[in-house]
Coordinates of C-alpha atoms and ligand atoms in Angstrom, one line a residue:
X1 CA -55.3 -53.1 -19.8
X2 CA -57.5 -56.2 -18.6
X3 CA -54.7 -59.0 -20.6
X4 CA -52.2 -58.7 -17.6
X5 CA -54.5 -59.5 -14.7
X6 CA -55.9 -62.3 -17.3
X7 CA -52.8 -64.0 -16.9
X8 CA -52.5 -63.3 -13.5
X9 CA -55.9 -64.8 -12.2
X10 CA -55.5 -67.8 -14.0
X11 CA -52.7 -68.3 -11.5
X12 CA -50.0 -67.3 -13.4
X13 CA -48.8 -64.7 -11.1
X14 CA -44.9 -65.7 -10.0
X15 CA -42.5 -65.3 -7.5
X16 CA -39.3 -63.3 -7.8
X17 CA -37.1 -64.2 -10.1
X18 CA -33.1 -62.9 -10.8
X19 CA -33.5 -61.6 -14.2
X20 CA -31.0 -61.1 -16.7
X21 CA -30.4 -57.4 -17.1
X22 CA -30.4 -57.2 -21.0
X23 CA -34.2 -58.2 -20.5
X24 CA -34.6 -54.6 -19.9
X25 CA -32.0 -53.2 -21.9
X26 CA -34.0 -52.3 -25.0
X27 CA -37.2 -50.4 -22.4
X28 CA -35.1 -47.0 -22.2
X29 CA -33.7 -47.5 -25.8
X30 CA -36.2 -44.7 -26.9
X31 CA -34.9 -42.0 -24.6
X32 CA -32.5 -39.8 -26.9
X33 CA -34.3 -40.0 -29.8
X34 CA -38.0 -39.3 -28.0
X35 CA -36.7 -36.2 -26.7
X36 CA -36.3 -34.5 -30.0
X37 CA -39.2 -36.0 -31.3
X38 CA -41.4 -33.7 -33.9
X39 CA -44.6 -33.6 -35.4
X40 CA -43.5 -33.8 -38.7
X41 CA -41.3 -36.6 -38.3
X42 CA -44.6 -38.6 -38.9
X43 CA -45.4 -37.0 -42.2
X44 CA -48.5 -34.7 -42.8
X45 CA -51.5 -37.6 -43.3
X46 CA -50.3 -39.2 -39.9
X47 CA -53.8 -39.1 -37.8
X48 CA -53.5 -37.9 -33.9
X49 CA -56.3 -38.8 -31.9
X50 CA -57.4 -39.2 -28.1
X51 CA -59.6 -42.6 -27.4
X52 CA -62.4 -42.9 -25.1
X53 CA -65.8 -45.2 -24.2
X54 CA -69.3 -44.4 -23.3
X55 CA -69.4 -46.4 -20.0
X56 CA -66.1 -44.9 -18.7
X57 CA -67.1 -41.3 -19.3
X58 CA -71.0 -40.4 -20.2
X59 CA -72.6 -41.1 -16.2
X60 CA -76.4 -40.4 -16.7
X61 CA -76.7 -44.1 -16.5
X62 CA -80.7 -43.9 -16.6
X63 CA -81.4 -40.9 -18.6
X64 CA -83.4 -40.1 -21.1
X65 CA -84.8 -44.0 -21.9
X66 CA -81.2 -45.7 -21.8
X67 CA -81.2 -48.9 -19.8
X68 CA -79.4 -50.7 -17.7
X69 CA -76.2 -51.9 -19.0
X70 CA -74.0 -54.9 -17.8
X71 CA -71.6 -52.7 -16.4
X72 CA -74.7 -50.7 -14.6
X73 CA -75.8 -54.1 -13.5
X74 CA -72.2 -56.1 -12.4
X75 CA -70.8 -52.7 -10.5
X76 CA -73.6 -52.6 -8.5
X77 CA -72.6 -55.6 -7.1
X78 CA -70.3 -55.4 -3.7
X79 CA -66.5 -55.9 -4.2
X80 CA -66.4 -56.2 -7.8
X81 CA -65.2 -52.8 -8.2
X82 CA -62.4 -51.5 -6.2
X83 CA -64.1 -49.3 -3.1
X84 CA -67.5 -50.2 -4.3
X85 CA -68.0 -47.4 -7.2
X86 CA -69.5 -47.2 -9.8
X87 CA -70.0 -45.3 -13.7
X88 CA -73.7 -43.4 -12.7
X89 CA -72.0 -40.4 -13.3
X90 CA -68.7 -41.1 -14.4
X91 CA -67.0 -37.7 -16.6
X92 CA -70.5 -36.6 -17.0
X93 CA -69.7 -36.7 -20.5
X94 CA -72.8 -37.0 -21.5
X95 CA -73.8 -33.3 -19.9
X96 CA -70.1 -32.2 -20.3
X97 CA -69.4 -33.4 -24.1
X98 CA -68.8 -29.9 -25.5
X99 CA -66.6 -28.7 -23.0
X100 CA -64.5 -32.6 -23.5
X101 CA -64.8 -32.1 -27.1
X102 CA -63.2 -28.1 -26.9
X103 CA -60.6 -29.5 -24.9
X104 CA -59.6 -32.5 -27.8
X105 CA -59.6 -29.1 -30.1
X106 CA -57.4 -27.4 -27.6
X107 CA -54.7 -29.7 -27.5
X108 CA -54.3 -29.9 -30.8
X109 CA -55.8 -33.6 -31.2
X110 CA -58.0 -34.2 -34.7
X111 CA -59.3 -37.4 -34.2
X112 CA -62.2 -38.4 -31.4
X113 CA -62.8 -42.3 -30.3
X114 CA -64.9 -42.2 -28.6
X115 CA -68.0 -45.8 -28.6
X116 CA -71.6 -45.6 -28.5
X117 CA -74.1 -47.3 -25.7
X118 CA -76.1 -49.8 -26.9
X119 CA -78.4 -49.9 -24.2
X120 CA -79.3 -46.2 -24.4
X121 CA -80.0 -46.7 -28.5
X122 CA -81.6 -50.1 -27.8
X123 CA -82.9 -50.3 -24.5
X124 CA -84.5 -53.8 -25.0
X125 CA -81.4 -55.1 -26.5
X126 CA -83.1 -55.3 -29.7
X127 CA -86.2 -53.9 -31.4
X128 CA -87.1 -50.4 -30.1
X129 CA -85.2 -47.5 -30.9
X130 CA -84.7 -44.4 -28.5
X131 CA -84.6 -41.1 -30.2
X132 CA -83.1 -39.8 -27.5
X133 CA -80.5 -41.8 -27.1
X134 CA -79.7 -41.8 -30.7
X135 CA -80.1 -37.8 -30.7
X136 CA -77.5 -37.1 -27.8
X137 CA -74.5 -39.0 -30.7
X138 CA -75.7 -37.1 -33.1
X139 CA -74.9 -33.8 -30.9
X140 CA -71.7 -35.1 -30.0
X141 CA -70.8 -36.0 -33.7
X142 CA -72.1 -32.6 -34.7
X143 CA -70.1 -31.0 -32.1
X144 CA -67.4 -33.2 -33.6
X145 CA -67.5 -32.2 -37.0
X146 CA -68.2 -27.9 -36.1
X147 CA -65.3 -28.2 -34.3
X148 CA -62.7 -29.7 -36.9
X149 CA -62.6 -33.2 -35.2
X150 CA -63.3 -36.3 -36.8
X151 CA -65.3 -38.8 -35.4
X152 CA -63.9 -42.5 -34.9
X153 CA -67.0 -44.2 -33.6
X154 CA -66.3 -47.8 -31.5
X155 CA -69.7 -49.8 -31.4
X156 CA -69.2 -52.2 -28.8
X157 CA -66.9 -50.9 -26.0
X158 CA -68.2 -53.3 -23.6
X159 CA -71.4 -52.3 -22.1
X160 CA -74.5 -54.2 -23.2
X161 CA -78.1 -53.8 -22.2
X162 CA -78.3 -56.2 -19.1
X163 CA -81.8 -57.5 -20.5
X164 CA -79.3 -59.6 -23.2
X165 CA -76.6 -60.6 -20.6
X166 CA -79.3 -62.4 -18.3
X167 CA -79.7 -64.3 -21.7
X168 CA -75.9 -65.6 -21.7
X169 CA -74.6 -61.9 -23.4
X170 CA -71.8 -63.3 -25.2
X171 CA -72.1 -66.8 -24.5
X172 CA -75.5 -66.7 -26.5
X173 CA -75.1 -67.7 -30.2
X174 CA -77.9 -65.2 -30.4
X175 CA -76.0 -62.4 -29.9
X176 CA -74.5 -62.7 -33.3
X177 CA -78.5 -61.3 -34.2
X178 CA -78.4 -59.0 -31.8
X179 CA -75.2 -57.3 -32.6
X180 CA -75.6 -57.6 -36.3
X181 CA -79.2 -55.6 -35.6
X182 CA -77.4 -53.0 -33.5
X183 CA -74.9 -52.3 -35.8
X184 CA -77.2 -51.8 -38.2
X185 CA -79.5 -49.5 -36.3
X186 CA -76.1 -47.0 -35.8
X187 CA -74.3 -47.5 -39.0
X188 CA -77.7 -46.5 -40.9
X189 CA -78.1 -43.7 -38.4
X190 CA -74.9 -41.8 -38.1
X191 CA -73.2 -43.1 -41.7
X192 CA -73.5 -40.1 -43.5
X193 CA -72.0 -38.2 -40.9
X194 CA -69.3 -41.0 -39.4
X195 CA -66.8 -42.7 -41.9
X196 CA -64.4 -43.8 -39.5
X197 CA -65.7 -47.4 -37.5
X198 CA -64.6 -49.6 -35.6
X199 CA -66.3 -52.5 -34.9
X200 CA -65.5 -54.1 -31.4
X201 CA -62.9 -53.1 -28.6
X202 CA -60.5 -55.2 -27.3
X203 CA -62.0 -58.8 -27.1
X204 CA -59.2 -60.6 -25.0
X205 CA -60.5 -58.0 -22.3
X206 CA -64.1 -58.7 -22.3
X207 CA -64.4 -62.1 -23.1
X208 CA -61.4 -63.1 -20.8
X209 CA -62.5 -61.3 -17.7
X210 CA -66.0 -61.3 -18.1
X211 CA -66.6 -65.0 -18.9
X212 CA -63.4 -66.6 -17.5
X213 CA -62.1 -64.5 -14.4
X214 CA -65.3 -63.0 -13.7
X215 CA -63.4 -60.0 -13.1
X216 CA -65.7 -57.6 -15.6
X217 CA -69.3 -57.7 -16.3
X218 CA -70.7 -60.7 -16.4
X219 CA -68.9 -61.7 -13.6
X220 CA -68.7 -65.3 -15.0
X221 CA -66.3 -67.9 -14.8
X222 CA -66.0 -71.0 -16.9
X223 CA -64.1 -72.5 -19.4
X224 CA -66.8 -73.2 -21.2
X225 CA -68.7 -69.9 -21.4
X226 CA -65.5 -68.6 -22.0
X227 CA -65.0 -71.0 -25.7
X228 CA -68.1 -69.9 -26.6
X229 CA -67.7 -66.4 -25.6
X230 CA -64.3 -66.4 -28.1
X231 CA -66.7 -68.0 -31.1
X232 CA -69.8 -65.5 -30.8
X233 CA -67.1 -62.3 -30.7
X234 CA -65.2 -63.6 -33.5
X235 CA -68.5 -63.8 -35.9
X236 CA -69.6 -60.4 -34.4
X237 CA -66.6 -59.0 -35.2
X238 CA -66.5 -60.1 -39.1
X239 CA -70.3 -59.6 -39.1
X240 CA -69.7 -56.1 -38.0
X241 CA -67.4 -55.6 -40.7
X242 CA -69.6 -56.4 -43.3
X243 CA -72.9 -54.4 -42.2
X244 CA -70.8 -51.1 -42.0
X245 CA -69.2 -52.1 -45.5
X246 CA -73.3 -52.1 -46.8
X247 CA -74.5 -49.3 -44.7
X248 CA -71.6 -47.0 -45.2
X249 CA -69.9 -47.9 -48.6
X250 CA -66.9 -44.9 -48.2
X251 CA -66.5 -45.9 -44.6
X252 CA -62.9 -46.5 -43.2
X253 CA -63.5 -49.8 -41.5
X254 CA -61.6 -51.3 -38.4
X255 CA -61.8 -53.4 -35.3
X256 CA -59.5 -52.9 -32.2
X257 CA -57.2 -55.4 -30.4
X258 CA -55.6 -55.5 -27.0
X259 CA -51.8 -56.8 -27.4
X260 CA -48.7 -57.1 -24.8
X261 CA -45.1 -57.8 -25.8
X262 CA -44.7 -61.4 -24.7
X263 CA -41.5 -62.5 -23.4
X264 CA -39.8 -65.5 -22.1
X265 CA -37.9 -65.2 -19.0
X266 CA -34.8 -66.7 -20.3
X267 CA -34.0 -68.7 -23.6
X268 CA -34.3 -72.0 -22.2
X269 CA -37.3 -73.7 -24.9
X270 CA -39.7 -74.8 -22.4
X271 CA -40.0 -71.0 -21.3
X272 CA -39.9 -70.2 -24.7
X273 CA -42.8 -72.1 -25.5
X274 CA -44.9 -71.3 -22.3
X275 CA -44.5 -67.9 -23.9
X276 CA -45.0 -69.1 -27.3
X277 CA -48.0 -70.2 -25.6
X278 CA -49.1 -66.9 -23.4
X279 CA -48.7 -65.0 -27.2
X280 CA -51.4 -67.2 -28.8
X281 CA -53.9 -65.9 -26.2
X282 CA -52.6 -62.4 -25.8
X283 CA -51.9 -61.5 -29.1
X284 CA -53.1 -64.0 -31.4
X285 CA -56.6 -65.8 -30.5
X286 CA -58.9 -63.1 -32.1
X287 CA -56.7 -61.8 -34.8
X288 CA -56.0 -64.8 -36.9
X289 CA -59.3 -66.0 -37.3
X290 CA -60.7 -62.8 -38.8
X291 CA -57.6 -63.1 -41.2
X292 CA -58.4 -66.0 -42.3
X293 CA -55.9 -67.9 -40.5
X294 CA -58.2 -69.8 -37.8
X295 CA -57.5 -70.4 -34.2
X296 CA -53.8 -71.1 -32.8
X297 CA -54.9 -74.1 -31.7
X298 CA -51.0 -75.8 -32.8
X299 CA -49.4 -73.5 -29.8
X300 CA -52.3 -73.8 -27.6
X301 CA -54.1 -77.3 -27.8
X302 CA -56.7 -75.9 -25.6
X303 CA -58.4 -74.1 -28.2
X304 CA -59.5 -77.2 -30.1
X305 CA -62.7 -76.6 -27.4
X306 CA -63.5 -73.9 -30.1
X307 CA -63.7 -76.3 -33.0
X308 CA -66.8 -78.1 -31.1
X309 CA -68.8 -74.9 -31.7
X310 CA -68.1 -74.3 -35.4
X311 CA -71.3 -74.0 -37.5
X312 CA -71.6 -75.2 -41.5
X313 CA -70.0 -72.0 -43.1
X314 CA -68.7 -70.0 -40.1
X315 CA -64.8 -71.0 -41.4
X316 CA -65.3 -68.1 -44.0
X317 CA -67.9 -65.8 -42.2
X318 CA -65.3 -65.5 -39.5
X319 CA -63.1 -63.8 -41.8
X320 CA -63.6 -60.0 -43.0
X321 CA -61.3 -57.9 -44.8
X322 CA -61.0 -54.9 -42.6
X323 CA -59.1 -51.3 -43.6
X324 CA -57.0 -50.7 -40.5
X325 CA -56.2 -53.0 -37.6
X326 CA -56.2 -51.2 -34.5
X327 CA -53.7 -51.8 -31.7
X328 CA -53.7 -51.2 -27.8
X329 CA -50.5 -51.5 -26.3
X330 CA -49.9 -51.0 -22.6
X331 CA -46.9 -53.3 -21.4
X332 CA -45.2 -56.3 -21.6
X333 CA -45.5 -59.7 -20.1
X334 CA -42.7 -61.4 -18.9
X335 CA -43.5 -65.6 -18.7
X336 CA -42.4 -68.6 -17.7
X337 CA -43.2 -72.3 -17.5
X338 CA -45.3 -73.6 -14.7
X339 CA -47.7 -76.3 -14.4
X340 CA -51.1 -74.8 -14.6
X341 CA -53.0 -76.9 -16.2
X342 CA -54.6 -75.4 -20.1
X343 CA -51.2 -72.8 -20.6
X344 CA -48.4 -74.3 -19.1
X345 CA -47.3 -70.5 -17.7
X346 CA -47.1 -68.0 -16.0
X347 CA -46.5 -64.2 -15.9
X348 CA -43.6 -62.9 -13.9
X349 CA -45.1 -59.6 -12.7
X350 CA -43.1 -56.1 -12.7
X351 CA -43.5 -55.9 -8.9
X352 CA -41.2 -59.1 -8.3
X353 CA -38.7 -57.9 -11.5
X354 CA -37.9 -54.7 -9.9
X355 CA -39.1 -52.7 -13.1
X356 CA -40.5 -49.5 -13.7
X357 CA -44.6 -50.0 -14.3
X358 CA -47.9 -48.2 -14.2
X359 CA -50.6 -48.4 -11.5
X360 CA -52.0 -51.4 -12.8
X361 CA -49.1 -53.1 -12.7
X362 CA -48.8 -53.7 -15.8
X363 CA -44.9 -53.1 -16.9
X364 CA -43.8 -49.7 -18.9
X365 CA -42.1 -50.9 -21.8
X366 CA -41.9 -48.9 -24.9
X367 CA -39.6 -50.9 -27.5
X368 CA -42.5 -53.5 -26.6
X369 CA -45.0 -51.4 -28.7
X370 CA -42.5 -51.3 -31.5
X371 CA -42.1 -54.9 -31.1
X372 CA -45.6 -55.0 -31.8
X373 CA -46.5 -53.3 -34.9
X374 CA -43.5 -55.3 -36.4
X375 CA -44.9 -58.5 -35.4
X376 CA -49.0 -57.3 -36.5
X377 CA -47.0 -55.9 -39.8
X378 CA -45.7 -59.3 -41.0
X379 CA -49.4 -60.6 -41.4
X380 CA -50.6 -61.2 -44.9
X381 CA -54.1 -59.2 -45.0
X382 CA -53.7 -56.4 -42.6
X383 CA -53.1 -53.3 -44.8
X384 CA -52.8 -50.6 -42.1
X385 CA -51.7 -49.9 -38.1
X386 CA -53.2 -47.5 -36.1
X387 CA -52.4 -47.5 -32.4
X388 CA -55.9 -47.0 -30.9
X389 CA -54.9 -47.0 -27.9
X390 CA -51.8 -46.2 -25.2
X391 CA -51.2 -44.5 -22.1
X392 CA -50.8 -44.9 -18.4
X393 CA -51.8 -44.0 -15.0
X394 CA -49.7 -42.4 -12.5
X395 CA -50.3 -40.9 -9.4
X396 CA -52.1 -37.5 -10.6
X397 CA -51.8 -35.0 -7.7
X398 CA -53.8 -31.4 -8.3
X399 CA -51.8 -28.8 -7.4
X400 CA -53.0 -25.1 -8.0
X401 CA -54.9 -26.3 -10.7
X402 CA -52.0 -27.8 -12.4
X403 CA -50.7 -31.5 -12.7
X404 CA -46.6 -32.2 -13.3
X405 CA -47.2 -35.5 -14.4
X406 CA -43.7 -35.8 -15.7
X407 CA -43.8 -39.6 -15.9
X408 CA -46.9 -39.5 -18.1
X409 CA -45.2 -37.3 -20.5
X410 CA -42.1 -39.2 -20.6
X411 CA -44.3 -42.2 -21.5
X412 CA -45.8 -40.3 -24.5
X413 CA -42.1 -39.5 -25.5
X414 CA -40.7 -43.1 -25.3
X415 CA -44.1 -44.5 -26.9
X416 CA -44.4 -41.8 -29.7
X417 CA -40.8 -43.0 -30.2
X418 CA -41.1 -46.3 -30.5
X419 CA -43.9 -45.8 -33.5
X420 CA -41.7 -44.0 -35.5
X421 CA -39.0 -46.2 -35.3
X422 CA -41.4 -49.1 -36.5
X423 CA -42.6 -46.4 -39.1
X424 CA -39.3 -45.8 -40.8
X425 CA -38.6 -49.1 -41.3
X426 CA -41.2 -49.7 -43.3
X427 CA -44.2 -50.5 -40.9
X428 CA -47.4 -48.9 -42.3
X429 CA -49.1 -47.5 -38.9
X430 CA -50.8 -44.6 -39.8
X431 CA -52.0 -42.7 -36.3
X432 CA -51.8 -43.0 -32.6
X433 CA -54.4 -42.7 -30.6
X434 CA -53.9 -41.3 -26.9
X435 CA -55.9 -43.1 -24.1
X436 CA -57.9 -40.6 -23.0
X437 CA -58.7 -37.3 -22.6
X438 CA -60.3 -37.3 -19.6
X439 CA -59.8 -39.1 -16.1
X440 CA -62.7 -41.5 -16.0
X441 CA -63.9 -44.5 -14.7
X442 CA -61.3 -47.5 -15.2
X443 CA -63.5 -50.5 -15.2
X444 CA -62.8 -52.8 -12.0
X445 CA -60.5 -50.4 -10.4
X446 CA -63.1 -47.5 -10.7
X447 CA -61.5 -44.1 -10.4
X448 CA -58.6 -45.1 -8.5
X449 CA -56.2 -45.1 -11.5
X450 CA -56.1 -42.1 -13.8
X451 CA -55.0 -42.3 -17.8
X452 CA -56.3 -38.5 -18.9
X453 CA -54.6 -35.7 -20.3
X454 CA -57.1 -34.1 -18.6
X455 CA -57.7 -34.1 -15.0
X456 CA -61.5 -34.7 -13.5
X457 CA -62.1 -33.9 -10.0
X458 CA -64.5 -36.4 -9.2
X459 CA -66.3 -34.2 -6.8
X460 CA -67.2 -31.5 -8.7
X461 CA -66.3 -32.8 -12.3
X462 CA -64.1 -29.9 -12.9
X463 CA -62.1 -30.3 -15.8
X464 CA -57.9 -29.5 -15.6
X465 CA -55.7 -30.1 -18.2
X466 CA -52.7 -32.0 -16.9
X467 CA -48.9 -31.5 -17.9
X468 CA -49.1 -34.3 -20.7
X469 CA -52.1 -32.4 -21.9
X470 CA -50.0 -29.1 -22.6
X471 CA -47.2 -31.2 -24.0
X472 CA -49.3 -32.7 -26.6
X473 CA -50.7 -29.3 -27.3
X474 CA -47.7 -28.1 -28.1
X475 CA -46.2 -31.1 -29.7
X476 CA -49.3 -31.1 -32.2
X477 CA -49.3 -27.4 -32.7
Ligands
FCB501 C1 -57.9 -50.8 -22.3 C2 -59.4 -50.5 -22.5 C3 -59.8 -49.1 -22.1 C4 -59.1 -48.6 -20.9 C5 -57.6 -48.8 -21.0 C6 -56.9 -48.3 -19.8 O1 -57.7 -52.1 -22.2 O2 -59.8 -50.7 -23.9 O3 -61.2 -49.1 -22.0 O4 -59.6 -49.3 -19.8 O5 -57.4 -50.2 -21.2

């Protein structure tokens, strides 16, 4: 969700602009079609899931030997996080997993995403290992697996043990050690048990804002760190790929992306190119090297800094062969050419186009996610989609224990839509992964905006599933 204010803090945020209306022509193309949508229109193998992370949900931030995280560490701080809050107790997954995991069952959903902490498996970041901390995954995956759900298990959803981002985190060459040695720890662990992996969430988002806008944990920002930052992920990421392939030779093996549908504001070519430009970051910059293709350093000269940091033989351990590509789409970016230095652009947001969009400002687009697995499609080397992640946050309002979160629900439709369309003409995506089953807690804007299906009262961490909950219950029936 992070890519939008990415563009935003480095200054691309615009004024209003008169747009031209067929901009927005395509965003309510889904409509007729979405409502009839069925099941079955996906075929039988098509995989339904619901998406979550270990930071946003679990709270019990100090139990049982796990340590602090960065996130533990960064929220703590005052104003990083809207009204000051923080993940201590989040969901309360980690008491409350059953009753989360019944609910997935309930509504029909097959598939859990759900990531694992690395500071409550490896406190000290590396060496020791906690029992405990590995024990409470194994419950969950058991829980999992007696319940007839499959467990999709993220390793790095972006909280690290603090004790390795006072050492630079990402911006350490190291941690290429210290990830390799986590993901060893966990895929030895739970691999007879877990088949589905992916290796790292969305590394626009936490390399961007952590080490550029300091708007996530670290809190840094520099250019600099930021280059490196890139570099270190992108080896993790391949290296990732490669211990789960030797620890877990049947495994399913993929990696997650954040993407937008980039847009120019008009067809003139230099905002063509500032969007040309705004894609290499958004949708490009970790992608291509891992295929093989390097950075996108011929749209965006900038990223020759990364060439500077290139080791003998990283070119090839960069790259890694993974089963599925995983996509997270939220919205689209409209752009435009300005005179920032580095990108040349900047984004026009939703609030000055007049256009419907989601709490985070970020635009609702559906065709956008269509226009998406098309584009991922036509890469040489990715063999399968899966959308990993989508949804929105509206304004939830509890009502007699019941939430009419139309608007969500409509999303769903439009979105769902939009997938099939790229899936009869040929695109292979191969499930859709709703983010998330609960409410939890939404990185820098804490638990203002909601994404569940199911409703958390943050009070007394009732559960109450919402509207969209029931549709997908009965949609998946
Ligand atoms: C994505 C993140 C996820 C959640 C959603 C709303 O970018 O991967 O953790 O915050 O946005």
């Amino acid at each position: 969700m992070k890519r939008r204010d990415w563009i935003v803090k480095t200054g691309m945020a615009g004024s209003a602009l008169f747009l031209n209306k067929y901009l927005y022509s395509t965003s309510l193309s889904a409509n007729q079609e979405a409502d009839n949508l069925l099941r079955n229109d996906f075929g039988q193998d098509f995989r339904w899931g619901v998406a979550a992370a270990a930071y946003q949900t679990e709270g019990a931030w100090n139990e049982d030997g796990k340590s602090e995280s960065n996130w533990d560490h960064f929220s703590r701080h005052p104003r990083k996080i809207e009204r000051n809050e923080n993940a201590d107790i989040a969901a309360d997954f980690y008491h409350r997993y059953e009753q989360d995991i019944d609910l997935i069952k309930a509504m029909n959903f097959k598939i859990f995403r759900f990531s694992l902490s690395w500071p409550r498996i490896i406190p000290g970041g590396t060496g020791d290992v906690n029992r405990a901390g590995l024990d409470f995954y194994h419950r969950v995956i058991d829980k999992c697996l007696s319940s007839g759900i499959e467990p999709w298990v993220t390793i790095y959803h972006w909280d690290m043990p603090q004790v390795l981002e006072a050492q630079g985190g990402w911006t350490n060459r190291k941690i290429i050690e210290w990830f390799s040695e986590y993901a060893d720890v966990v895929t030895r662990e739970y691999g007879s048990k877990v088949k589905n992996w992916m290796v790292l969430n969305e590394q626009l988002a936490f390399v961007g804002n952590g080490y550029m806008l300091g708007q996530f944990a670290p809190g840094k920002k520099s250019l600099n760190g930021f280059m490196k930052a890139v570099h270190h992920s992108v080896l993790s990421n391949a290296e990732g790929g490669r211990i789960i392939r030797k620890n877990v030779p049947d495994a399913n093996i993929g990696t997650t992306f954040a993407t937008t549908f980039v847009e120019p504001v008009d067809q003139t070519s230099k905002n063509i190119e500032a969007a040309a430009r705004v894609d290499a970051i958004m949708n490009r910059l970790f992608i291509e090297p891992c295929l093989g293709l390097g950075y996108p350093v011929e749209t965006l000269p900038i990223l020759k800094k990364l060439k500077a940091l290139y080791e003998p033989g990283d070119e090839e351990k960069m790259v890694f062969d993974f089963d599925f590509i995983g996509v997270q789409y939220y919205f689209r970016t409209i752009v435009k050419k300005s005179m920032m230095p580095g990108m040349r652009a900047k984004e026009i947001k939703a609030s000055d186009r007049g256009v419907p969009a989601n709490e985070m400002e970020g635009e609702i687009y559906a065709d956008g996610l269509y226009q998406i697995l098309n584009k991922y499609s036509k890469y040489k080397g990715i063999r399968n989609l899966i959308v990993t992640e989508n949804g929105t946050c509206v304004p939830d309002k509890l009502e007699n224990e019941r939430v009419h979160d139309i608007e969500r629900i409509e999303y769903f439709k439009n979105h769902l839509a939009a997938v099939l369309k790229a899936k009869k003409e040929g695109v292979n995506v191969t499930g859709y992964f709703v983010w998330s089953p609960t409410d939890n807690f939404e990185w820098d804007k804490g638990y203002r905006t909601r994404f569940g299906l199911v409703y958390v009262d943050f009070q007394t961490l009732q559960r109450y599933v919402k509207d969209s909950g029931l549709w997908f219950r009965d949609f998946l029936k």
